[in-house]
Short mmCIF file of C-alpha atoms in Angstrom, two decimals:
data_model
loop_
_atom_site.label_atom_id
_atom_site.label_comp_id
_atom_site.label_asym_id
_atom_site.label_seq_id
_atom_site.Cartn_x
_atom_site.Cartn_y
_atom_site.Cartn_z
CA MET A 783 5.17 161.53 89.13
CA ASP A 784 7.33 158.53 90.12
CA ARG A 785 7.91 157.68 86.51
CA LEU A 786 8.66 161.31 85.62
CA SER A 787 11.17 161.65 88.35
CA SER A 788 12.82 158.25 87.53
CA THR A 789 13.21 159.05 83.81
CA SER A 790 14.55 162.57 84.64
CA ASN A 791 17.37 160.90 86.35
CA ILE A 792 18.84 160.05 83.07
CA PHE A 793 19.68 163.71 82.55
CA PRO A 794 19.45 165.51 85.95
CA ALA A 795 18.59 169.10 85.23
CA GLY A 796 20.11 170.71 88.28
CA ARG A 797 23.77 170.18 87.88
CA ASP A 798 24.71 172.62 85.22
CA ASP A 799 23.15 174.25 82.18
CA PHE A 800 24.27 171.72 79.63
CA THR A 801 22.74 168.69 81.32
CA GLY A 802 19.67 170.72 82.05
CA GLN A 803 19.19 171.40 78.46
CA LEU A 804 19.63 167.75 77.67
CA GLY A 805 17.10 166.94 80.25
CA LEU A 806 14.65 169.40 78.87
CA ILE A 807 15.07 168.15 75.34
CA TRP A 808 14.56 164.58 76.52
CA GLN A 809 11.28 165.35 78.23
CA VAL A 810 10.01 167.24 75.14
CA ILE A 811 10.72 164.36 72.57
CA LYS A 812 10.20 161.38 74.94
CA GLU A 813 6.39 161.32 75.17
CA PRO A 814 5.41 162.16 71.46
CA LEU A 815 8.34 160.33 69.84
CA ILE A 816 10.48 157.97 71.91
CA VAL A 817 7.67 156.18 73.75
CA PRO A 818 5.54 155.39 70.64
CA VAL A 819 8.55 154.26 68.62
CA LEU A 820 9.71 152.03 71.41
CA LYS A 821 6.15 150.55 71.87
CA LEU A 822 6.04 149.74 68.26
CA LEU A 823 9.49 148.09 68.45
CA VAL A 824 8.27 145.97 71.29
CA VAL A 825 5.26 144.80 69.39
CA VAL A 826 7.39 144.00 66.36
CA CYS A 827 10.05 142.17 68.40
CA LEU A 828 7.41 140.11 70.33
CA GLY A 829 5.80 139.18 66.93
CA MET A 830 9.12 138.10 65.58
CA SER A 831 9.74 136.09 68.88
CA VAL A 832 6.48 134.23 68.46
CA MET A 833 7.39 133.35 64.85
CA LEU A 834 10.74 131.98 66.01
CA PHE A 835 8.99 130.19 68.95
CA ILE A 836 6.48 128.44 66.78
CA GLU A 837 9.19 127.37 64.44
CA ARG A 838 11.37 126.06 67.06
CA VAL A 839 8.51 124.13 68.70
CA TYR A 840 7.45 122.74 65.32
CA MET A 841 10.92 121.35 64.60
CA GLY A 842 11.09 119.85 68.13
CA VAL A 843 7.79 118.01 67.71
CA VAL A 844 8.77 116.73 64.22
CA ILE A 845 12.26 115.62 65.34
CA VAL A 846 10.68 113.55 68.17
CA PHE A 847 8.25 111.84 65.77
CA VAL A 848 11.09 111.32 63.27
CA LYS A 849 13.43 109.75 66.02
CA LEU A 850 10.63 107.48 67.24
CA PHE A 851 8.94 106.47 64.09
CA GLY A 852 11.05 107.62 61.12
CA LYS A 853 13.15 105.49 58.94
CA LYS A 854 16.74 105.96 58.20
CA PRO A 855 17.71 107.04 54.58
CA ASN A 856 18.87 103.59 53.62
CA LYS A 857 15.36 102.38 54.52
CA ARG A 858 13.49 105.18 52.82
CA TYR A 859 15.38 104.88 49.61
CA LYS A 860 16.84 102.02 47.64
CA TRP A 861 20.27 101.35 48.93
CA GLU A 862 22.39 98.41 47.96
CA PRO A 863 26.28 98.16 47.85
CA ILE A 864 27.71 98.27 44.54
CA LYS A 865 29.02 94.77 43.74
CA ASP A 866 31.81 93.64 41.41
CA ASP A 867 30.60 92.42 37.91
CA ILE A 868 32.88 89.88 36.32
CA GLU A 869 31.87 90.82 32.78
CA LEU A 870 31.88 94.67 33.11
CA GLY A 871 34.85 94.85 35.56
CA ASN A 872 35.41 98.29 37.04
CA SER A 873 33.28 99.84 34.41
CA ALA A 874 30.29 98.77 36.46
CA TYR A 875 31.37 101.49 38.97
CA PRO A 876 30.18 105.01 38.11
CA MET A 877 32.94 107.51 37.52
CA VAL A 878 33.46 109.91 40.39
CA LEU A 879 35.02 113.35 40.36
CA VAL A 880 36.41 114.60 43.75
CA GLN A 881 36.98 118.41 43.87
CA VAL A 882 39.00 120.11 46.58
CA PRO A 883 39.02 123.83 46.27
CA MET A 884 41.52 125.74 48.36
CA TYR A 885 43.10 129.15 48.83
CA ASN A 886 46.30 129.75 50.52
CA GLU A 887 45.69 126.68 52.73
CA LYS A 888 49.21 126.27 54.18
CA GLU A 889 48.07 124.60 57.50
CA VAL A 890 45.64 122.00 55.94
CA TYR A 891 46.44 121.37 52.32
CA GLN A 892 48.19 118.06 53.07
CA LEU A 893 45.29 116.73 55.22
CA SER A 894 42.72 117.60 52.65
CA ILE A 895 44.56 116.19 49.64
CA GLY A 896 45.71 113.10 51.59
CA ALA A 897 42.05 112.35 52.74
CA ALA A 898 40.67 112.82 49.10
CA CYS A 899 43.47 110.55 47.64
CA GLY A 900 42.70 108.06 50.54
CA LEU A 901 39.05 107.59 49.38
CA SER A 902 38.34 103.90 48.63
CA TRP A 903 37.11 103.45 45.11
CA PRO A 904 38.40 101.69 41.96
CA SER A 905 41.49 103.65 40.87
CA ASP A 906 40.48 104.01 37.28
CA ARG A 907 36.98 105.25 38.29
CA ILE A 908 37.91 108.32 40.33
CA ILE A 909 39.58 111.56 39.60
CA ILE A 910 40.84 113.89 42.37
CA GLN A 911 40.74 117.45 41.24
CA VAL A 912 42.64 120.16 43.37
CA LEU A 913 41.34 123.58 42.50
CA ASP A 914 44.06 125.87 43.80
CA ASP A 915 43.25 129.62 43.82
CA SER A 916 46.14 130.38 46.03
CA THR A 917 47.83 133.81 45.50
CA ASP A 918 51.05 133.03 47.63
CA PRO A 919 53.65 131.40 45.23
CA ALA A 920 55.23 129.49 48.07
CA ILE A 921 51.94 127.82 49.12
CA LYS A 922 50.80 127.18 45.42
CA SER A 923 54.18 125.47 44.95
CA LEU A 924 53.76 123.29 48.01
CA VAL A 925 50.24 122.27 46.88
CA GLU A 926 51.51 121.44 43.44
CA VAL A 927 54.35 119.27 44.85
CA GLU A 928 51.89 117.41 47.10
CA CYS A 929 49.64 116.62 44.06
CA GLN A 930 52.73 115.34 42.23
CA ARG A 931 53.62 113.17 45.17
CA TRP A 932 50.23 111.58 45.08
CA ALA A 933 50.39 111.20 41.33
CA SER A 934 53.61 109.36 41.64
CA LYS A 935 51.73 106.84 43.71
CA GLY A 936 49.30 106.04 40.98
CA ILE A 937 46.51 108.40 42.08
CA ASN A 938 44.68 109.93 39.20
CA ILE A 939 44.90 113.62 40.57
CA LYS A 940 44.65 116.85 38.61
CA TYR A 941 46.17 120.12 39.80
CA GLU A 942 44.16 122.98 38.39
CA ILE A 943 44.82 126.67 38.71
CA ARG A 944 43.29 129.88 37.40
CA ASP A 945 44.62 133.28 36.18
CA ASN A 946 42.03 135.11 38.60
CA ARG A 947 39.77 134.51 41.51
CA ASN A 948 36.52 135.62 39.78
CA GLY A 949 33.56 134.04 41.66
CA TYR A 950 35.72 132.78 44.43
CA LYS A 951 34.90 129.22 45.47
CA ALA A 952 31.87 129.03 43.07
CA GLY A 953 34.07 130.26 40.24
CA ALA A 954 36.65 127.76 40.97
CA LEU A 955 34.20 124.88 41.15
CA LYS A 956 32.49 126.12 37.89
CA GLU A 957 35.87 126.30 36.08
CA GLY A 958 36.69 122.79 37.29
CA MET A 959 33.65 121.31 35.69
CA LYS A 960 34.65 122.69 32.40
CA HIS A 961 37.67 120.28 31.89
CA SER A 962 37.28 117.73 29.19
CA TYR A 963 37.88 114.66 31.50
CA VAL A 964 34.95 115.67 33.77
CA LYS A 965 32.54 114.78 30.88
CA GLN A 966 33.17 111.09 31.67
CA CYS A 967 32.07 111.47 35.33
CA ASP A 968 28.65 110.75 36.79
CA TYR A 969 29.04 112.19 40.15
CA VAL A 970 31.03 114.95 41.93
CA ALA A 971 32.04 114.97 45.65
CA ILE A 972 33.22 118.25 47.13
CA PHE A 973 35.38 118.81 50.13
CA ASP A 974 36.65 122.06 51.39
CA ALA A 975 40.26 122.30 52.34
CA ASP A 976 39.81 121.47 55.95
CA PHE A 977 37.44 118.40 55.35
CA GLN A 978 38.79 114.96 55.95
CA PRO A 979 36.31 112.15 54.66
CA GLU A 980 36.67 108.58 55.82
CA PRO A 981 38.05 106.09 53.21
CA ASP A 982 34.48 104.52 52.84
CA PHE A 983 32.70 107.82 52.23
CA LEU A 984 32.00 107.00 48.50
CA TRP A 985 30.81 103.47 49.32
CA ARG A 986 28.20 104.80 51.63
CA THR A 987 26.94 107.77 49.53
CA ILE A 988 27.15 106.69 45.92
CA PRO A 989 24.50 103.89 46.13
CA PHE A 990 21.83 106.43 46.97
CA LEU A 991 22.53 108.10 43.71
CA SER A 992 23.10 105.02 41.50
CA ARG A 993 19.87 103.33 42.89
CA ASN A 994 17.54 106.36 43.05
CA PRO A 995 17.61 108.50 39.76
CA GLU A 996 15.46 111.25 41.40
CA ILE A 997 18.14 112.13 44.10
CA ALA A 998 20.51 114.96 43.25
CA LEU A 999 22.54 115.24 46.26
CA VAL A 1000 23.69 113.07 49.23
CA GLN A 1001 24.90 115.19 52.14
CA ALA A 1002 26.94 114.02 55.23
CA ARG A 1003 27.15 115.49 58.60
CA TRP A 1004 30.09 117.55 59.78
CA LYS A 1005 32.18 116.29 62.72
CA PHE A 1006 34.38 118.95 64.42
CA VAL A 1007 37.84 117.96 65.27
CA ASN A 1008 38.65 121.09 67.39
CA SER A 1009 35.42 121.59 69.18
CA ASP A 1010 37.33 121.34 72.51
CA GLU A 1011 40.07 123.86 71.42
CA CYS A 1012 38.42 126.76 73.38
CA LEU A 1013 35.18 128.09 74.62
CA MET A 1014 34.23 129.71 71.35
CA THR A 1015 34.52 126.49 69.43
CA ARG A 1016 32.32 124.86 71.91
CA MET A 1017 29.74 127.56 71.35
CA GLN A 1018 29.86 126.92 67.61
CA GLU A 1019 29.37 123.27 68.15
CA MET A 1020 26.27 123.85 70.09
CA SER A 1021 24.83 125.96 67.26
CA LEU A 1022 25.90 123.70 64.42
CA ASP A 1023 24.82 120.51 66.20
CA TYR A 1024 21.38 121.85 66.49
CA HIS A 1025 21.40 122.48 62.71
CA PHE A 1026 22.58 118.89 61.84
CA THR A 1027 20.75 117.07 64.64
CA VAL A 1028 17.41 118.87 64.21
CA GLU A 1029 17.11 121.12 61.17
CA GLN A 1030 18.71 118.66 58.75
CA GLU A 1031 17.09 115.54 60.11
CA VAL A 1032 13.68 117.44 59.88
CA GLY A 1033 14.21 118.66 56.44
CA SER A 1034 15.42 115.25 55.09
CA ALA A 1035 12.80 113.24 56.77
CA THR A 1036 9.78 115.58 56.32
CA TYR A 1037 8.90 114.04 52.95
CA ALA A 1038 9.09 110.56 54.04
CA PHE A 1039 7.23 110.90 57.35
CA PHE A 1040 4.66 113.46 56.47
CA GLY A 1041 4.22 112.91 52.80
CA PHE A 1042 5.05 116.43 51.76
CA ASN A 1043 5.80 115.68 48.13
CA ASP A 1044 7.94 118.71 47.73
CA ARG A 1045 11.76 119.09 47.32
CA LEU A 1046 11.72 122.61 48.53
CA ILE A 1047 10.79 121.36 52.07
CA GLN A 1048 14.14 119.62 52.13
CA ILE A 1049 16.32 122.58 51.77
CA TRP A 1050 17.13 123.38 55.52
CA LYS A 1051 20.30 125.18 54.56
CA LEU A 1052 21.85 122.03 53.02
CA GLY A 1053 25.61 122.18 53.34
CA ALA A 1054 25.60 121.33 49.54
CA GLY A 1055 28.95 123.11 49.05
CA THR A 1056 31.12 120.44 50.90
CA ALA A 1057 31.06 117.05 52.42
CA GLY A 1058 28.31 115.98 49.80
CA VAL A 1059 28.10 114.20 46.48
CA TRP A 1060 26.14 115.85 43.56
CA ARG A 1061 24.70 114.10 40.52
CA ILE A 1062 26.33 116.06 37.77
CA GLN A 1063 23.29 115.79 35.62
CA ALA A 1064 21.25 117.50 38.33
CA LEU A 1065 23.97 120.12 38.89
CA ASN A 1066 23.97 121.08 35.24
CA GLU A 1067 20.24 120.99 34.91
CA ALA A 1068 19.99 123.48 37.69
CA GLY A 1069 22.41 125.89 35.96
CA GLY A 1070 25.67 124.97 37.64
CA TRP A 1071 27.57 126.95 40.17
CA LYS A 1072 26.79 130.64 40.43
CA ASP A 1073 28.60 133.26 42.26
CA ARG A 1074 25.86 135.86 42.68
CA THR A 1075 25.82 135.26 46.56
CA THR A 1076 28.33 134.04 49.16
CA VAL A 1077 26.24 130.87 49.62
CA GLU A 1078 26.68 129.17 46.38
CA ASP A 1079 25.72 125.82 48.01
CA MET A 1080 22.23 127.00 49.07
CA ASP A 1081 21.72 128.76 45.69
CA LEU A 1082 22.38 125.63 43.87
CA ALA A 1083 20.21 123.55 46.24
CA VAL A 1084 17.28 125.79 45.77
CA ARG A 1085 17.61 125.86 41.98
CA ALA A 1086 17.78 122.13 41.80
CA SER A 1087 14.85 121.74 44.08
CA LEU A 1088 12.80 123.92 41.76
CA LYS A 1089 13.66 121.50 39.00
CA GLY A 1090 12.14 118.58 41.04
CA TRP A 1091 15.23 117.02 42.40
CA LYS A 1092 15.51 115.37 45.80
CA PHE A 1093 18.15 115.52 48.55
CA VAL A 1094 19.27 112.93 51.07
CA TYR A 1095 20.90 113.75 54.43
CA VAL A 1096 22.85 110.92 55.93
CA GLY A 1097 23.21 111.86 59.63
CA ASP A 1098 25.37 108.77 60.62
CA LEU A 1099 27.93 109.65 58.03
CA LYS A 1100 30.30 112.12 59.50
CA VAL A 1101 33.19 114.09 57.83
CA LYS A 1102 35.79 115.67 59.85
CA ASN A 1103 36.36 119.32 59.63
CA GLU A 1104 37.78 122.30 61.61
CA LEU A 1105 35.79 125.09 63.26
CA PRO A 1106 37.21 128.62 62.98
CA SER A 1107 39.00 129.14 66.34
CA THR A 1108 40.02 132.80 66.05
CA PHE A 1109 37.35 135.50 66.50
CA LYS A 1110 38.42 137.31 63.39
CA ALA A 1111 37.87 134.20 61.17
CA PHE A 1112 34.59 133.37 62.84
CA ARG A 1113 33.29 136.87 62.37
CA TYR A 1114 34.04 136.76 58.47
CA GLN A 1115 32.47 133.30 58.39
CA GLN A 1116 29.30 134.46 60.04
CA HIS A 1117 29.10 137.55 57.91
CA ARG A 1118 29.15 135.25 54.75
CA TRP A 1119 26.69 132.71 56.20
CA SER A 1120 24.19 135.63 57.28
CA CYS A 1121 24.63 137.96 54.39
CA GLY A 1122 24.35 135.25 51.60
CA PRO A 1123 20.90 133.73 52.51
CA ALA A 1124 19.35 137.14 52.93
CA ASN A 1125 20.72 138.12 49.58
CA LEU A 1126 19.60 134.93 48.08
CA PHE A 1127 16.04 135.50 49.54
CA ARG A 1128 16.14 138.84 47.72
CA LYS A 1129 17.09 137.37 44.42
CA MET A 1130 15.01 134.17 44.58
CA ALA A 1131 11.73 135.03 46.27
CA MET A 1132 9.84 135.82 43.03
CA GLU A 1133 11.54 132.96 41.13
CA ILE A 1134 10.12 130.54 43.79
CA LEU A 1135 6.67 132.11 43.61
CA LYS A 1136 6.62 131.95 39.91
CA ASN A 1137 7.63 128.19 39.75
CA LYS A 1138 4.84 126.02 38.48
CA LYS A 1139 6.15 122.67 39.75
CA VAL A 1140 5.53 123.70 43.41
CA SER A 1141 2.17 124.36 45.04
CA LEU A 1142 1.41 127.88 46.30
CA TRP A 1143 1.16 126.81 49.87
CA LYS A 1144 4.47 125.13 49.82
CA LYS A 1145 6.10 128.13 48.14
CA CYS A 1146 4.91 130.35 51.02
CA TYR A 1147 5.93 127.74 53.51
CA VAL A 1148 9.58 127.76 52.18
CA ILE A 1149 9.75 131.55 51.76
CA TYR A 1150 8.26 132.16 55.26
CA SER A 1151 9.78 129.31 57.33
CA PHE A 1152 13.10 128.82 55.69
CA PHE A 1153 14.09 132.08 54.45
CA PHE A 1154 12.20 134.71 56.50
CA VAL A 1155 11.96 133.13 59.86
CA ARG A 1156 15.33 131.23 60.02
CA LYS A 1157 17.60 133.41 57.87
CA ILE A 1158 16.21 136.91 58.72
CA VAL A 1159 13.98 137.05 61.71
CA ALA A 1160 16.15 134.78 63.83
CA HIS A 1161 19.13 137.11 63.47
CA ILE A 1162 17.46 140.41 63.81
CA VAL A 1163 15.25 139.63 66.66
CA THR A 1164 18.08 138.35 68.82
CA PHE A 1165 19.98 141.58 68.55
CA LEU A 1166 17.20 144.06 68.18
CA PHE A 1167 15.08 142.74 71.05
CA TYR A 1168 17.53 141.53 73.65
CA CYS A 1169 20.55 144.05 72.95
CA VAL A 1170 18.57 147.21 72.01
CA VAL A 1171 14.77 147.29 72.84
CA LEU A 1172 14.77 145.34 76.08
CA PRO A 1173 17.61 147.52 77.47
CA ALA A 1174 15.80 150.67 76.33
CA THR A 1175 12.70 149.82 78.20
CA VAL A 1176 14.74 150.32 81.43
CA LEU A 1177 15.25 153.85 80.63
CA ILE A 1178 11.65 154.30 79.59
CA PRO A 1179 9.44 152.69 82.22
CA GLU A 1180 6.32 153.86 80.24
CA VAL A 1181 7.20 151.01 77.95
CA SER A 1182 7.00 147.54 79.37
CA VAL A 1183 7.65 144.00 78.04
CA PRO A 1184 5.40 141.15 79.16
CA LYS A 1185 7.16 138.27 81.01
CA TRP A 1186 6.21 135.69 78.50
CA GLY A 1187 8.19 137.68 75.84
CA SER A 1188 11.19 138.47 77.94
CA VAL A 1189 11.62 135.32 79.92
CA TYR A 1190 9.42 132.35 78.88
CA ILE A 1191 9.75 132.40 75.06
CA PRO A 1192 13.56 132.93 75.06
CA SER A 1193 14.10 130.17 77.76
CA VAL A 1194 12.01 127.54 75.63
CA VAL A 1195 13.79 128.51 72.43
CA THR A 1196 17.19 128.31 74.29
CA LEU A 1197 16.39 124.89 75.65
CA LEU A 1198 15.32 123.42 72.34
CA ASN A 1199 18.51 124.79 70.76
CA ALA A 1200 20.69 123.24 73.47
CA VAL A 1201 19.44 119.69 73.01
CA GLY A 1202 21.55 119.23 70.08
CA THR A 1203 24.70 119.13 72.24
CA PRO A 1204 23.84 117.52 75.56
CA ARG A 1205 27.52 117.42 76.72
CA SER A 1206 27.44 121.22 76.63
CA LEU A 1207 24.20 121.92 78.47
CA HIS A 1208 26.21 123.26 81.47
CA LEU A 1209 27.58 125.99 79.12
CA VAL A 1210 24.12 127.22 77.92
CA VAL A 1211 24.41 130.64 79.82
CA PHE A 1212 27.77 131.30 78.00
CA TRP A 1213 26.13 130.20 74.76
CA ILE A 1214 23.25 132.65 75.14
CA LEU A 1215 25.65 135.46 75.85
CA PHE A 1216 27.96 134.61 72.90
CA GLU A 1217 25.04 134.16 70.43
CA ASN A 1218 23.73 137.57 71.52
CA VAL A 1219 27.26 139.02 70.79
CA MET A 1220 27.38 137.44 67.36
CA SER A 1221 23.85 138.54 66.64
CA LEU A 1222 25.30 142.04 66.09
CA HIS A 1223 27.26 140.85 63.15
CA ARG A 1224 24.54 138.63 61.83
CA THR A 1225 22.02 141.28 62.00
CA LYS A 1226 24.41 143.74 60.10
CA ALA A 1227 25.26 141.09 57.57
CA THR A 1228 21.47 140.20 57.08
CA LEU A 1229 20.67 143.83 56.41
CA ILE A 1230 23.62 144.14 53.96
CA GLY A 1231 22.28 141.22 52.12
CA LEU A 1232 18.67 142.34 51.96
CA LEU A 1233 19.74 145.90 50.80
CA GLU A 1234 22.61 144.61 48.63
CA ALA A 1235 24.97 147.11 50.32
CA GLY A 1236 28.72 147.46 49.96
CA ARG A 1237 29.96 144.19 51.54
CA VAL A 1238 27.20 142.00 50.04
CA ASN A 1239 29.56 139.82 48.02
CA GLU A 1240 32.55 140.12 50.36
CA TRP A 1241 34.31 136.73 50.46
CA VAL A 1242 37.02 136.22 53.00
CA VAL A 1243 38.28 132.61 53.27
CA THR A 1244 37.89 131.19 56.78
CA GLU A 1245 41.31 130.82 58.28
CA LYS A 1246 42.24 127.31 59.11
CA LEU A 1247 44.95 126.49 61.61
CA GLY A 1248 45.13 122.68 61.31
CA ASP A 1249 47.64 121.47 63.89
CA ALA A 1250 49.51 124.93 63.75
CA THR A 1251 48.39 125.85 67.28
CA LYS A 1252 49.67 122.59 68.70
CA SER A 1253 52.96 122.40 66.78
CA LYS A 1254 53.81 125.99 67.71
CA LEU A 1255 52.88 125.81 71.32
CA PRO A 1256 56.38 125.82 72.71
CA ALA A 1257 57.18 129.00 71.00
CA LYS A 1258 54.14 130.47 72.64
CA ALA A 1259 55.39 129.62 75.97
CA THR A 1260 58.58 131.66 75.48
CA ARG A 1261 57.22 134.52 73.30
CA LYS A 1262 53.76 136.06 73.42
CA PRO A 1263 52.21 136.46 69.88
CA GLN A 1264 52.60 139.83 68.53
CA ILE A 1265 49.11 141.43 67.82
CA ARG A 1266 48.39 145.01 67.05
CA ILE A 1267 46.05 146.87 69.34
CA GLY A 1268 43.84 147.71 66.29
CA GLU A 1269 43.37 143.98 65.57
CA ARG A 1270 42.21 143.36 69.08
CA LEU A 1271 39.73 146.27 69.64
CA HIS A 1272 36.32 145.86 68.09
CA LEU A 1273 34.49 149.23 68.46
CA LEU A 1274 30.90 147.96 67.75
CA GLU A 1275 31.13 145.49 70.45
CA LEU A 1276 32.60 147.95 72.86
CA CYS A 1277 29.79 150.55 72.00
CA VAL A 1278 27.04 147.98 72.54
CA GLY A 1279 28.71 146.89 75.75
CA ALA A 1280 28.79 150.29 77.05
CA TYR A 1281 25.12 150.93 76.26
CA LEU A 1282 24.12 147.76 77.89
CA PHE A 1283 26.29 148.65 80.90
CA PHE A 1284 24.68 152.07 81.31
CA CYS A 1285 21.20 150.59 81.06
CA GLY A 1286 22.25 147.94 83.75
CA CYS A 1287 23.49 150.77 86.07
CA TYR A 1288 20.34 152.74 85.62
CA ASP A 1289 18.06 149.71 86.17
CA PHE A 1290 20.17 148.88 89.34
CA ALA A 1291 19.68 152.42 90.64
CA PHE A 1292 16.07 153.25 89.65
CA GLY A 1293 14.54 150.12 87.87
CA LYS A 1294 12.20 147.50 89.26
CA ASN A 1295 12.40 144.69 86.67
CA ARG A 1296 15.86 143.49 87.84
CA TYR A 1297 17.08 143.38 84.19
CA TYR A 1298 20.45 144.60 85.42
CA ILE A 1299 21.59 140.89 86.15
CA PHE A 1300 21.27 140.09 82.47
CA LEU A 1301 22.43 143.65 81.29
CA PHE A 1302 25.64 143.36 83.25
CA LEU A 1303 26.39 139.70 82.10
CA GLN A 1304 25.60 140.75 78.43
CA ALA A 1305 27.69 143.91 78.72
CA THR A 1306 30.60 141.82 80.06
CA ALA A 1307 30.34 139.41 77.06
CA PHE A 1308 30.43 142.35 74.66
CA PHE A 1309 33.39 143.85 76.36
CA ILE A 1310 35.30 140.53 76.39
CA ALA A 1311 34.67 140.31 72.54
CA GLY A 1312 35.38 144.02 72.04
CA PHE A 1313 38.76 143.63 73.64
CA GLY A 1314 39.43 140.66 71.63
CA TYR A 1315 39.59 137.99 74.32
CA VAL A 1316 37.66 135.49 72.45
CA GLY A 1317 38.81 132.41 70.79
CA THR A 1318 42.48 131.53 70.11
CA PHE A 1319 45.24 133.66 68.45
CA ALA A 1320 46.73 132.45 65.23
CA PRO A 1321 50.42 131.54 65.61
CA HIS A 1322 52.74 133.56 63.43
CA SER A 1323 56.11 132.16 62.12
#
């Protein structure tokens, strides 16, 4: 009777006929329909939580062993600096192509081109290729002039444009590889428009490729130059540092430490699309760049691994780059990063299973661990469990969630994720709330990728601000940025926030689990995001 009376408070029947009818309908459908469905969802979410928990604990254990007993890449593989040869001269050095794809990069084009041209390597053994897909004539002219300026200094730089943007970044990289001068190159380094490699980048990466013919890619770590710009960039740093500190290290070191003679084990979302050096032979053998998904780097890495190529992650080699600091840019980026892997999973699962060079157990391992758990389950369970199912159990007390599933497992997973950025441990509560907000978009993007729905191949270039926010700071002080209300309001976040707030109020009044503390905090986070008070605002000239 207590449960019946508490649930009837959702739609009190005595106030008027309308609410009375709603209350009656609720009582009719609750027991035979709502309760069984919610119980099933709880079981499914608990199952996914256990999958994610095991994966995180596994990686935590492996990274401890790797840090204590593992060898650095230059100890696991042959690595010797390339030395001058009196007889051969500069021809002893391999020919390197450096690709810099860009699209309307007004704020950062000088930084990226300057960093690429500043790479230390024999001048006659390097070609800088700027792939400009800009649609703004003014920006395109600026980029061309910048390339001419460096060419006048003796830099071998090529300015390449296309008549269309077919394939977006993958299409630009593919077209860039078709030029006749590329045939003389052995390796290709790729840097997105906001990446700034140190001058010694090639000296530290090329020896891995020249001394080890089985290696296809050498990948560097990303270093975020604007991580302290706002709270949102700090949250991104926490997530990405875990990826590089744990996932990449585990993936790169698994073969050397545990003896898994399988290249697929090393594909922990390699950032092969930027800040890395590819062996052109491996790139071509794998089929080159393809634009069938929005994660062309992961696509190429998987195909190269199926051909038997290896990858090396050099964690102590860092390349500066910029995190998206506006909420709009970050949402677009996360859509691409979540939709792409899910869509690639749909396209390549059977191809991986049919591959004869990889054992069945290891195929299942990659499909289950890398794709299913990390790229699908991790996104869906975060939103479905903590933002939909758990709040719903407040309204339906007949369904309960065990404490190990609602408290212990998420606490352990959170702590394991936070170790990647020790300096931000005090922000872990904000990180949890922010990740739950972003899980809404990641879940939506994941489902779009799996189902190949309308926005599956949507590619919106991540907006880079460079030093724009700093250089235009005085103007901000005198005039507030003009932003339309429609650009600030995000209805999905507001709707989820309202749902969580309602559940919190009901739990505060009638519940016994005290979920309302979490529900009110999470609802506030959704409201803040829904009203657009996240990140910085891009300055407008």
